[in-house]
Coordinates of C-alpha atoms (C1' of nucleotides) in Angstrom, one line a residue:
Chain A
X1 CA 24.4 -10.5 14.5
X2 CA 23.6 -8.3 11.6
X3 CA 24.9 -4.8 11.9
X4 CA 23.6 -2.1 9.7
X5 CA 24.8 1.3 8.6
X6 CA 24.1 4.2 11.0
X7 CA 21.1 6.4 10.1
X8 CA 21.9 9.2 7.8
X9 CA 25.1 7.7 6.5
X10 CA 26.0 6.3 3.1
X11 CA 28.1 3.3 2.0
X12 CA 30.1 4.2 -1.1
X13 CA 30.3 1.0 -3.1
X14 CA 32.5 1.4 -6.2
X15 CA 29.6 2.9 -8.4
X16 CA 28.7 5.4 -5.7
X17 CA 32.4 6.1 -5.1
X18 CA 32.7 7.0 -8.8
X19 CA 29.9 9.5 -8.4
X20 CA 31.5 11.0 -5.3
X21 CA 34.9 11.2 -7.0
X22 CA 33.2 12.9 -10.0
X23 CA 31.9 15.6 -7.8
X24 CA 34.9 16.0 -5.6
X25 CA 37.4 16.0 -8.5
X26 CA 35.3 18.8 -10.1
X27 CA 35.5 20.8 -6.9
X28 CA 39.2 20.4 -6.8
X29 CA 39.7 21.3 -10.4
X30 CA 37.5 24.4 -10.2
X31 CA 39.4 25.5 -7.0
X32 CA 42.7 25.2 -8.7
X33 CA 41.5 26.9 -11.9
X34 CA 40.7 29.9 -9.7
X35 CA 44.0 29.9 -7.8
X36 CA 42.9 28.3 -4.5
X37 CA 45.1 25.9 -2.6
X38 CA 43.9 23.0 -0.5
X39 CA 44.0 22.7 3.2
X40 CA 42.4 20.3 5.7
X41 CA 42.2 20.0 9.5
X42 CA 41.3 17.3 12.0
X43 CA 37.8 15.7 11.9
X44 CA 37.2 16.5 15.5
X45 CA 37.9 19.6 17.5
X46 CA 37.1 20.9 21.0
X47 CA 33.4 21.2 21.4
X48 CA 33.9 24.7 22.7
X49 CA 35.1 25.9 19.3
X50 CA 31.6 25.4 17.9
X51 CA 29.9 27.0 20.8
X52 CA 31.8 30.3 20.4
X53 CA 29.9 31.2 17.3
X54 CA 26.6 29.5 17.7
X55 CA 25.8 29.0 21.4
X56 CA 24.8 25.9 23.4
X57 CA 21.8 24.9 21.4
X58 CA 24.3 23.8 18.7
X59 CA 25.5 21.0 21.0
X60 CA 22.4 19.0 20.4
X61 CA 23.1 19.0 16.7
X62 CA 26.6 17.9 17.0
X63 CA 28.2 14.5 17.5
X64 CA 30.1 15.2 20.7
X65 CA 31.9 13.0 23.1
X66 CA 34.5 12.9 25.9
X67 CA 37.9 11.4 25.4
X68 CA 39.7 9.5 28.1
X69 CA 41.4 12.6 29.3
X70 CA 38.0 14.2 29.9
X71 CA 38.3 16.6 26.9
X72 CA 34.9 17.6 25.5
X73 CA 35.2 17.0 21.7
X74 CA 32.9 17.2 18.7
X75 CA 33.1 15.8 15.2
X76 CA 33.3 18.8 12.9
X77 CA 29.9 20.0 11.5
X78 CA 31.6 22.7 9.4
X79 CA 35.2 23.6 8.7
X80 CA 35.1 27.4 8.9
X81 CA 36.1 27.5 12.6
X82 CA 39.0 25.2 11.9
X83 CA 40.0 27.5 9.0
X84 CA 39.8 30.5 11.4
X85 CA 41.9 28.6 14.0
X86 CA 44.5 27.5 11.4
X87 CA 44.8 31.0 9.8
X88 CA 45.0 32.7 13.2
X89 CA 47.9 30.4 14.2
X90 CA 50.1 31.5 11.2
X91 CA 48.5 34.8 10.4
X92 CA 51.7 36.8 10.2
X93 CA 53.5 34.5 8.0
X94 CA 50.9 33.6 5.4
X95 CA 51.2 35.3 2.0
X96 CA 48.2 37.4 1.1
X97 CA 45.7 37.1 -0.3
X98 CA 44.9 33.8 1.5
X99 CA 42.9 31.7 -1.0
X100 CA 42.2 28.3 0.5
X101 CA 39.8 25.5 -0.3
X102 CA 38.9 22.3 1.3
X103 CA 36.6 19.3 0.8
X104 CA 35.9 18.2 4.4
X105 CA 33.7 15.3 5.4
X106 CA 31.3 16.7 7.9
X107 CA 28.7 15.3 10.4
X108 CA 25.6 16.8 11.9
X109 CA 23.3 14.9 14.3
X110 CA 20.2 15.9 12.5
X111 CA 17.3 14.0 11.2
X112 CA 18.0 13.1 7.6
X113 CA 15.7 14.3 4.9
X114 CA 15.8 15.2 1.2
X115 CA 19.2 16.7 0.4
X116 CA 20.4 16.5 3.9
X117 CA 22.2 13.6 5.6
X118 CA 24.1 13.2 8.8
X119 CA 27.4 12.7 7.1
X120 CA 28.3 14.5 3.9
X121 CA 31.0 16.3 2.0
X122 CA 31.2 20.0 1.6
X123 CA 33.3 22.1 -0.7
X124 CA 34.6 25.3 1.0
X125 CA 36.5 28.1 -0.6
X126 CA 37.6 31.3 1.2
X127 CA 39.4 34.4 0.5
X128 CA 41.0 36.0 3.6
X129 CA 42.4 39.5 3.9
X130 CA 40.9 41.2 0.9
X131 CA 38.5 44.0 1.7
X132 CA 37.6 44.7 -1.9
X133 CA 34.3 43.2 -3.2
X134 CA 36.6 41.6 -5.9
X135 CA 37.1 38.8 -3.4
X136 CA 33.4 38.2 -3.2
X137 CA 33.3 38.2 -7.0
X138 CA 36.1 35.6 -7.1
X139 CA 34.2 33.3 -4.7
X140 CA 30.9 33.5 -6.5
X141 CA 32.7 33.2 -9.9
X142 CA 34.6 30.0 -8.8
X143 CA 31.4 28.5 -7.5
X144 CA 29.5 29.3 -10.8
X145 CA 32.6 28.2 -12.9
X146 CA 32.3 24.8 -11.3
X147 CA 28.5 24.5 -11.8
X148 CA 28.9 25.7 -15.4
X149 CA 31.6 23.0 -16.0
X150 CA 28.9 20.4 -15.1
X151 CA 26.8 21.9 -18.0
X152 CA 24.3 23.6 -15.7
X153 CA 23.1 26.7 -17.5
X154 CA 21.5 29.9 -16.3
X155 CA 18.2 28.2 -17.0
X156 CA 19.0 25.6 -14.4
X157 CA 20.5 27.6 -11.6
X158 CA 20.5 31.1 -10.2
X159 CA 22.9 32.9 -7.9
X160 CA 20.9 35.2 -5.7
X161 CA 23.0 37.9 -4.3
X162 CA 22.4 40.6 -1.6
X163 CA 24.3 42.6 0.9
X164 CA 24.0 42.5 4.7
X165 CA 25.6 45.9 4.8
X166 CA 23.0 47.4 2.5
X167 CA 20.2 45.7 4.3
X168 CA 21.5 47.0 7.7
X169 CA 21.8 50.5 6.4
X170 CA 18.3 50.5 4.9
X171 CA 16.7 49.0 8.0
X172 CA 18.5 51.4 10.3
X173 CA 17.4 54.2 8.1
X174 CA 13.7 53.3 8.5
X175 CA 14.0 53.3 12.3
X176 CA 15.2 49.8 13.3
X177 CA 17.8 50.0 16.1
X178 CA 21.1 48.3 15.3
X179 CA 20.9 45.9 18.2
X180 CA 17.5 44.6 16.8
X181 CA 19.0 43.6 13.5
X182 CA 20.3 40.2 14.7
X183 CA 16.8 39.1 15.8
X184 CA 15.2 40.3 12.5
X185 CA 17.6 38.6 10.1
X186 CA 16.4 35.1 10.9
X187 CA 12.8 36.2 10.2
X188 CA 13.7 37.7 6.9
X189 CA 15.7 34.6 6.0
X190 CA 12.5 32.5 6.5
X191 CA 10.4 34.5 4.1
X192 CA 10.6 32.2 1.1
X193 CA 9.7 29.2 3.3
X194 CA 6.6 30.4 5.0
X195 CA 3.2 31.9 3.9
X196 CA 3.1 35.7 3.4
X197 CA 0.7 36.2 6.4
X198 CA 2.9 34.2 8.7
X199 CA 5.9 36.3 7.6
X200 CA 4.0 39.5 8.3
X201 CA 2.8 38.2 11.7
X202 CA 6.4 37.3 12.7
X203 CA 7.6 40.8 11.7
X204 CA 4.7 42.5 13.6
X205 CA 5.8 40.7 16.8
X206 CA 9.3 42.0 16.4
X207 CA 8.5 45.5 15.2
X208 CA 6.0 48.0 16.7
X209 CA 5.3 50.1 13.6
X210 CA 2.9 48.5 11.1
X211 CA 4.1 51.0 8.4
X212 CA 7.7 49.8 9.0
X213 CA 6.7 46.2 8.6
X214 CA 5.0 47.0 5.2
X215 CA 8.1 48.8 4.1
X216 CA 10.2 45.8 4.9
X217 CA 7.9 43.5 3.0
X218 CA 8.2 45.7 -0.1
X219 CA 12.0 45.7 0.3
X220 CA 12.2 42.0 0.5
X221 CA 10.7 41.7 -2.9
X222 CA 13.2 44.0 -4.5
X223 CA 15.1 42.3 -7.4
X224 CA 17.1 45.4 -8.7
X225 CA 19.3 47.6 -6.7
X226 CA 17.8 50.8 -8.2
X227 CA 14.4 50.0 -6.8
X228 CA 15.5 50.4 -3.2
X229 CA 15.6 54.2 -3.6
X230 CA 12.0 54.3 -4.7
X231 CA 10.9 52.6 -1.5
X232 CA 13.1 54.3 1.1
X233 CA 15.3 57.3 1.5
X234 CA 19.0 56.5 1.0
X235 CA 21.7 57.7 3.4
X236 CA 25.4 57.6 2.7
X237 CA 25.9 54.1 4.2
X238 CA 23.2 52.7 2.0
X239 CA 24.6 54.5 -1.1
X240 CA 28.0 53.1 -0.4
X241 CA 26.7 49.6 0.0
X242 CA 24.7 49.9 -3.2
X243 CA 27.8 51.0 -5.1
X244 CA 29.6 47.9 -3.7
X245 CA 26.7 45.7 -5.0
X246 CA 26.8 47.4 -8.4
X247 CA 30.5 46.8 -8.6
X248 CA 30.1 43.2 -7.7
X249 CA 27.6 42.7 -10.6
X250 CA 29.9 44.6 -13.0
X251 CA 32.7 42.2 -12.1
X252 CA 30.6 39.1 -12.4
X253 CA 29.5 40.3 -15.9
X254 CA 33.2 40.9 -16.8
X255 CA 34.0 37.4 -15.7
X256 CA 31.2 36.0 -18.0
X257 CA 28.8 34.7 -15.4
X258 CA 26.5 37.7 -15.2
X259 CA 23.6 35.8 -16.7
X260 CA 23.6 33.4 -13.6
X261 CA 23.4 36.3 -11.1
X262 CA 20.4 38.1 -9.7
X263 CA 20.1 40.7 -7.0
X264 CA 17.7 39.5 -4.4
X265 CA 17.0 41.5 -1.3
X266 CA 15.4 38.4 0.1
X267 CA 18.7 36.6 0.5
X268 CA 19.7 37.2 4.1
X269 CA 21.2 34.0 5.5
X270 CA 20.2 33.1 9.0
X271 CA 23.6 33.2 10.4
X272 CA 24.5 36.2 12.6
X273 CA 28.1 36.5 11.5
X274 CA 27.7 37.7 7.9
X275 CA 28.7 41.3 7.5
X276 CA 28.7 42.1 3.8
X277 CA 27.8 40.4 0.5
X278 CA 25.7 37.3 1.0
X279 CA 24.6 34.8 -1.7
X280 CA 23.0 31.5 -2.3
X281 CA 22.8 29.4 -5.5
X282 CA 19.4 27.7 -6.0
X283 CA 17.9 25.6 -8.7
X284 CA 15.9 27.7 -11.0
X285 CA 12.6 26.0 -10.1
X286 CA 13.3 26.6 -6.5
X287 CA 12.1 23.2 -5.3
X288 CA 15.3 22.1 -3.7
X289 CA 17.2 23.6 -0.8
X290 CA 20.1 25.8 -1.6
X291 CA 22.9 24.3 -3.6
X292 CA 25.4 26.5 -1.8
X293 CA 25.6 29.6 0.3
X294 CA 28.2 32.0 1.5
X295 CA 29.2 35.6 2.2
X296 CA 31.5 37.9 3.9
X297 CA 32.4 37.5 7.5
X298 CA 34.6 40.2 8.9
X299 CA 34.6 39.2 12.6
X300 CA 35.2 35.5 12.5
X301 CA 38.9 35.4 12.9
X302 CA 38.8 37.9 15.8
X303 CA 36.0 35.8 17.4
X304 CA 38.5 33.0 17.5
X305 CA 41.2 35.1 19.2
X306 CA 42.9 36.4 16.2
X307 CA 43.3 39.9 14.7
X308 CA 40.5 41.7 12.9
X309 CA 40.6 40.3 9.4
X310 CA 38.1 40.5 6.6
X311 CA 37.1 37.2 4.9
X312 CA 34.6 35.9 2.4
X313 CA 33.7 32.4 1.4
X314 CA 31.2 29.8 0.6
X315 CA 30.2 26.2 1.2
X316 CA 28.6 23.6 -1.2
X317 CA 27.3 20.2 0.0
X318 CA 27.3 17.1 -2.2
X319 CA 23.8 16.0 -1.4
X320 CA 21.6 18.6 -3.0
X321 CA 24.1 18.9 -5.9
X322 CA 23.8 15.2 -6.7
X323 CA 20.0 15.4 -6.6
X324 CA 20.0 18.3 -9.0
X325 CA 22.5 16.7 -11.4
X326 CA 20.4 13.6 -11.6
X327 CA 17.2 15.5 -12.2
X328 CA 18.9 17.4 -15.0
X329 CA 20.2 14.2 -16.5
X330 CA 23.8 15.4 -16.1
X331 CA 24.8 12.5 -13.9
X332 CA 24.2 8.9 -14.7
X333 CA 26.0 6.0 -12.9
X334 CA 26.6 4.0 -16.1
X335 CA 28.5 6.9 -17.7
X336 CA 31.1 6.8 -14.9
X337 CA 33.5 3.8 -15.4
X338 CA 34.3 2.3 -12.0
X339 CA 37.4 0.7 -13.5
X340 CA 39.1 1.2 -16.7
X341 CA 42.1 -1.0 -17.5
X342 CA 44.7 -0.2 -20.2
X343 CA 45.4 -3.9 -20.6
X344 CA 44.1 -7.3 -19.7
X345 CA 46.5 -10.1 -20.2
X346 CA 45.0 -13.5 -21.2
X347 CA 46.8 -16.8 -21.7
X348 CA 45.5 -19.4 -24.1
X349 CA 47.2 -22.2 -22.3
X350 CA 47.8 -22.9 -18.6
X351 CA 51.5 -23.4 -19.4
X352 CA 51.7 -19.8 -20.4
X353 CA 50.6 -18.5 -17.0
X354 CA 54.2 -17.6 -15.9
X355 CA 54.7 -15.6 -19.1
X356 CA 51.3 -13.8 -18.6
X357 CA 52.4 -12.8 -15.1
X358 CA 55.6 -11.4 -16.5
X359 CA 53.9 -9.5 -19.2
X360 CA 51.4 -8.0 -16.7
X361 CA 54.2 -6.9 -14.3
X362 CA 56.2 -5.4 -17.2
X363 CA 53.2 -3.4 -18.4
X364 CA 52.5 -2.2 -14.8
X365 CA 56.1 -1.2 -14.4
X366 CA 55.7 1.0 -17.5
X367 CA 52.8 2.7 -15.8
X368 CA 49.8 1.0 -17.5
X369 CA 46.9 -0.3 -15.5
X370 CA 46.9 -4.0 -16.2
X371 CA 45.3 -7.1 -14.8
X372 CA 45.0 -10.9 -15.6
X373 CA 43.0 -13.9 -14.7
X374 CA 44.0 -15.7 -11.5
X375 CA 42.9 -19.1 -12.8
X376 CA 43.5 -20.7 -16.2
X377 CA 40.0 -20.4 -17.5
X378 CA 39.1 -20.9 -21.2
X379 CA 40.3 -18.0 -23.4
X380 CA 36.7 -17.0 -24.0
X381 CA 36.2 -16.7 -20.3
X382 CA 39.2 -14.5 -19.9
X383 CA 38.0 -12.2 -22.7
X384 CA 34.7 -12.0 -20.9
X385 CA 36.5 -11.0 -17.8
X386 CA 38.5 -8.4 -19.7
X387 CA 35.3 -7.0 -21.1
X388 CA 33.7 -6.9 -17.6
X389 CA 36.7 -5.0 -16.3
X390 CA 36.5 -2.4 -19.0
X391 CA 39.9 -3.2 -20.5
X392 CA 40.8 -1.1 -23.6
X393 CA 43.0 -3.8 -24.9
X394 CA 43.5 -7.5 -24.3
X395 CA 46.9 -9.1 -24.7
X396 CA 46.8 -12.8 -25.5
X397 CA 49.7 -15.0 -24.8
X398 CA 49.4 -18.1 -27.0
X399 CA 51.2 -20.3 -29.4
X400 CA 52.5 -17.2 -31.3
X401 CA 54.5 -16.4 -28.2
X402 CA 56.2 -19.8 -27.9
X403 CA 56.6 -20.1 -31.6
X404 CA 57.7 -16.6 -32.7
X405 CA 57.9 -14.5 -29.5
X406 CA 54.9 -12.5 -30.4
X407 CA 51.9 -11.3 -28.4
X408 CA 48.4 -10.8 -29.8
X409 CA 47.0 -7.4 -29.0
X410 CA 43.3 -7.2 -29.3
X411 CA 41.4 -3.9 -29.3
X412 CA 38.3 -4.5 -27.3
X413 CA 36.1 -1.9 -28.8
X414 CA 36.8 -2.6 -32.4
X415 CA 37.6 -6.3 -32.1
X416 CA 40.7 -5.9 -34.4
X417 CA 43.9 -7.5 -33.3
X418 CA 47.5 -7.8 -34.4
X419 CA 50.6 -9.7 -33.5
X420 CA 53.5 -7.7 -32.0
X421 CA 56.9 -9.0 -30.9
X422 CA 56.8 -9.2 -27.2
X423 CA 60.1 -7.3 -26.9
X424 CA 58.6 -4.4 -28.8
X425 CA 55.5 -4.2 -26.6
X426 CA 57.5 -4.3 -23.4
X427 CA 60.3 -2.1 -24.5
Chain B
rG1 C1' 12.4 16.3 19.1
rU2 C1' 7.0 16.0 16.2
rG3 C1' 3.9 13.9 12.3
rG4 C1' 2.8 10.7 7.9
rA5 C1' 4.3 6.7 4.7
rU6 C1' 7.5 2.3 4.4
rG7 C1' 10.2 -2.6 5.1
rU8 C1' 9.7 -10.0 1.2
rA9 C1' 16.8 -12.6 -2.3
rG10 C1' 22.5 -8.1 -3.6
rC11 C1' 18.7 -4.7 -6.6
rU12 C1' 13.4 -3.8 -8.6
rC13 C1' 9.1 -6.1 -7.1
rA14 C1' 4.8 -10.3 -7.0
rG15 C1' 2.6 -13.2 -3.1
rU16 C1' -5.5 -14.6 -3.3
rU17 C1' -10.7 -13.6 2.6
rG18 C1' -4.8 -15.9 7.3
rG19 C1' -3.7 -22.3 5.0
rU20 C1' 1.1 -27.3 2.7
rU21 C1' 8.0 -26.7 1.1
rA22 C1' 7.8 -18.1 -0.3
rG23 C1' 8.2 -16.6 -6.3
rA24 C1' 9.9 -13.7 -10.9
rG25 C1' 13.2 -10.4 -13.6
rC26 C1' 17.9 -8.3 -13.2
rA27 C1' 22.7 -9.3 -10.9
rC28 C1' 26.2 -13.2 -9.3
rU29 C1' 28.6 -18.3 -10.0
rA30 C1' 29.2 -22.6 -13.2
rG31 C1' 28.4 -25.1 -17.9
rA32 C1' 27.0 -25.2 -23.3
rU33 C1' 32.4 -23.2 -25.7
rU34 C1' 40.1 -27.4 -25.3
rG35 C1' 42.4 -20.1 -29.3
rU36 C1' 38.5 -15.2 -29.0
rG37 C1' 34.3 -10.9 -25.2
rG38 C1' 29.4 -8.0 -25.5
rU39 C1' 24.0 -12.0 -27.7
rU40 C1' 21.6 -16.7 -26.4
rC41 C1' 20.4 -21.2 -23.6
rU42 C1' 20.8 -24.4 -19.2
rA43 C1' 21.8 -25.1 -14.1
rG44 C1' 23.2 -23.4 -9.3
rG45 C1' 24.0 -20.4 -4.9
rG46 C1' 21.4 -16.7 -2.2
rG47 C1' 15.5 -15.2 2.2
rU48 C1' 14.6 -17.0 10.5
rC49 C1' 9.4 -12.2 4.8
rG50 C1' 13.5 -5.6 9.3
rC51 C1' 13.5 -7.1 14.7
rG52 C1' 10.6 -8.4 19.3
rG53 C1' 6.0 -9.6 21.4
rG54 C1' 0.7 -10.9 20.8
rU55 C1' -4.0 -13.1 18.5
rU56 C1' -4.8 -18.0 16.1
rC57 C1' -5.0 -25.0 15.2
rG58 C1' -2.0 -22.1 11.7
rA59 C1' 0.9 -15.4 10.5
rG60 C1' 4.9 -12.8 4.9
rU61 C1' -0.6 -11.6 5.5
rC62 C1' -4.1 -9.4 11.5
rC63 C1' -2.7 -6.3 16.4
rC64 C1' 1.1 -3.8 19.6
rG65 C1' 6.0 -2.2 20.3
rU66 C1' 10.7 -1.1 18.2
rC67 C1' 14.4 -0.1 14.5
rU68 C1' 15.4 1.4 9.3
rU69 C1' 14.4 4.2 5.0
rC70 C1' 11.6 8.1 2.6
rC71 C1' 8.7 12.7 2.9
rA72 C1' 7.3 17.1 5.7
rC73 C1' 8.0 20.1 10.4
rC74 C1' 11.8 22.1 14.1
rC75 C1' 16.7 23.5 12.8
rC76 C1' 20.1 24.7 9.0
rA77 C1' 26.6 26.4 10.3

RNA sequence: GUGGAUGUAGCUCAGUUGGUUAGAGCACUAGAUUGUGGUUCUAGGGGUCGCGGGUUCGAGUCCCGUCUUCCACCCCA
């Protein structure tokens, strides 16, 4: 019986694994550069943990199951609830600020499509306990620092940044009741994905005043903070939120990533729990789904039974990123060596097999990666194998070894070789 | 969950109006090469043509179902 891989999953053969490691290693390096430390949690949690934030409809999009003790569990679709749970458990003993990152493997029971699979990896970074917009700047910077390290330029990608606080202040100022905001955000978030007429129609259903709807439409097209004042009156809350946004952009400019960043009132994020700065990084053309998204969430820890604690963070999946890197020619499988040996030990005569094994073991003991042929093939064959394995150098045990105690060291890229006393090489 | 496209060797694909024993390139293995790799040449292994049913004397080819993959929708933490 032939069994195939489950829908929406990937097999990572060595070449694909090299790609995955390339991405994940970059994530880890960028996190460490920016002072984040790594954490991880279990790959399954109580199902209830994911219902707290998102309600019952989320259950259909989770892989959930019951264990033998009757516990309702789910494979993690995100790691933020786990982060909240872990931080809550040790909140009083953790040094601040809490700057943690993770590269969890996540699963969502959705139908796969371009840039979205049912199992994937997601880089998460979070700063917990820092009220200052500096924390948002650090998160956005770290994310851009990584993308920049892949040689993506501001012509390739854009960080679109807005503020839930600013949006709420402005909307409330033009007559939207606070309790209506939660139902309006998801509509605003859809704007780039639907026709203008459909967007207007959805707003009209939710909002009675046609004039208010027109004002919102104008606001959604704002790409500079100063323009907001020309569309609506500003109250203190709005001015304060604007100052915060301005400071964020000033910080990002100081950090040297200002050219990647644009203010965009249209960035809302569908999720209800965002409370401050929100952002997404998109490809400049805008043909792919978001490369990453994040923002400030001030209520999450308390939602999970902890104290009130401000936090900001972001998540970046591996699928869209890989598509973008391939489109930009920044990721080619053949440039990622799946195995790179320091040495390959060949033996010219079957009688030298034992010596070859000893030499191999000695080189390994010294910390070199080293391999040898398991059967006494012709020397040409062994060199071919050395080449296939990507060996930098090939050591040949031949008559020089028996006659003068010397090993031949062949440089595989140049083809030059020299005889070196075995004792010296293995010293 | 809805719709469209798709499926032939490990990979990329050919396969005539339905007709004998299903092909190529690449990859893999072995040999040409008994002390020197990347090139070349030769040979070999590998397919119940996604799976199941139907039509037919006969199905890779036509019909139905199903699964997979891809694309879009719903959703997007």
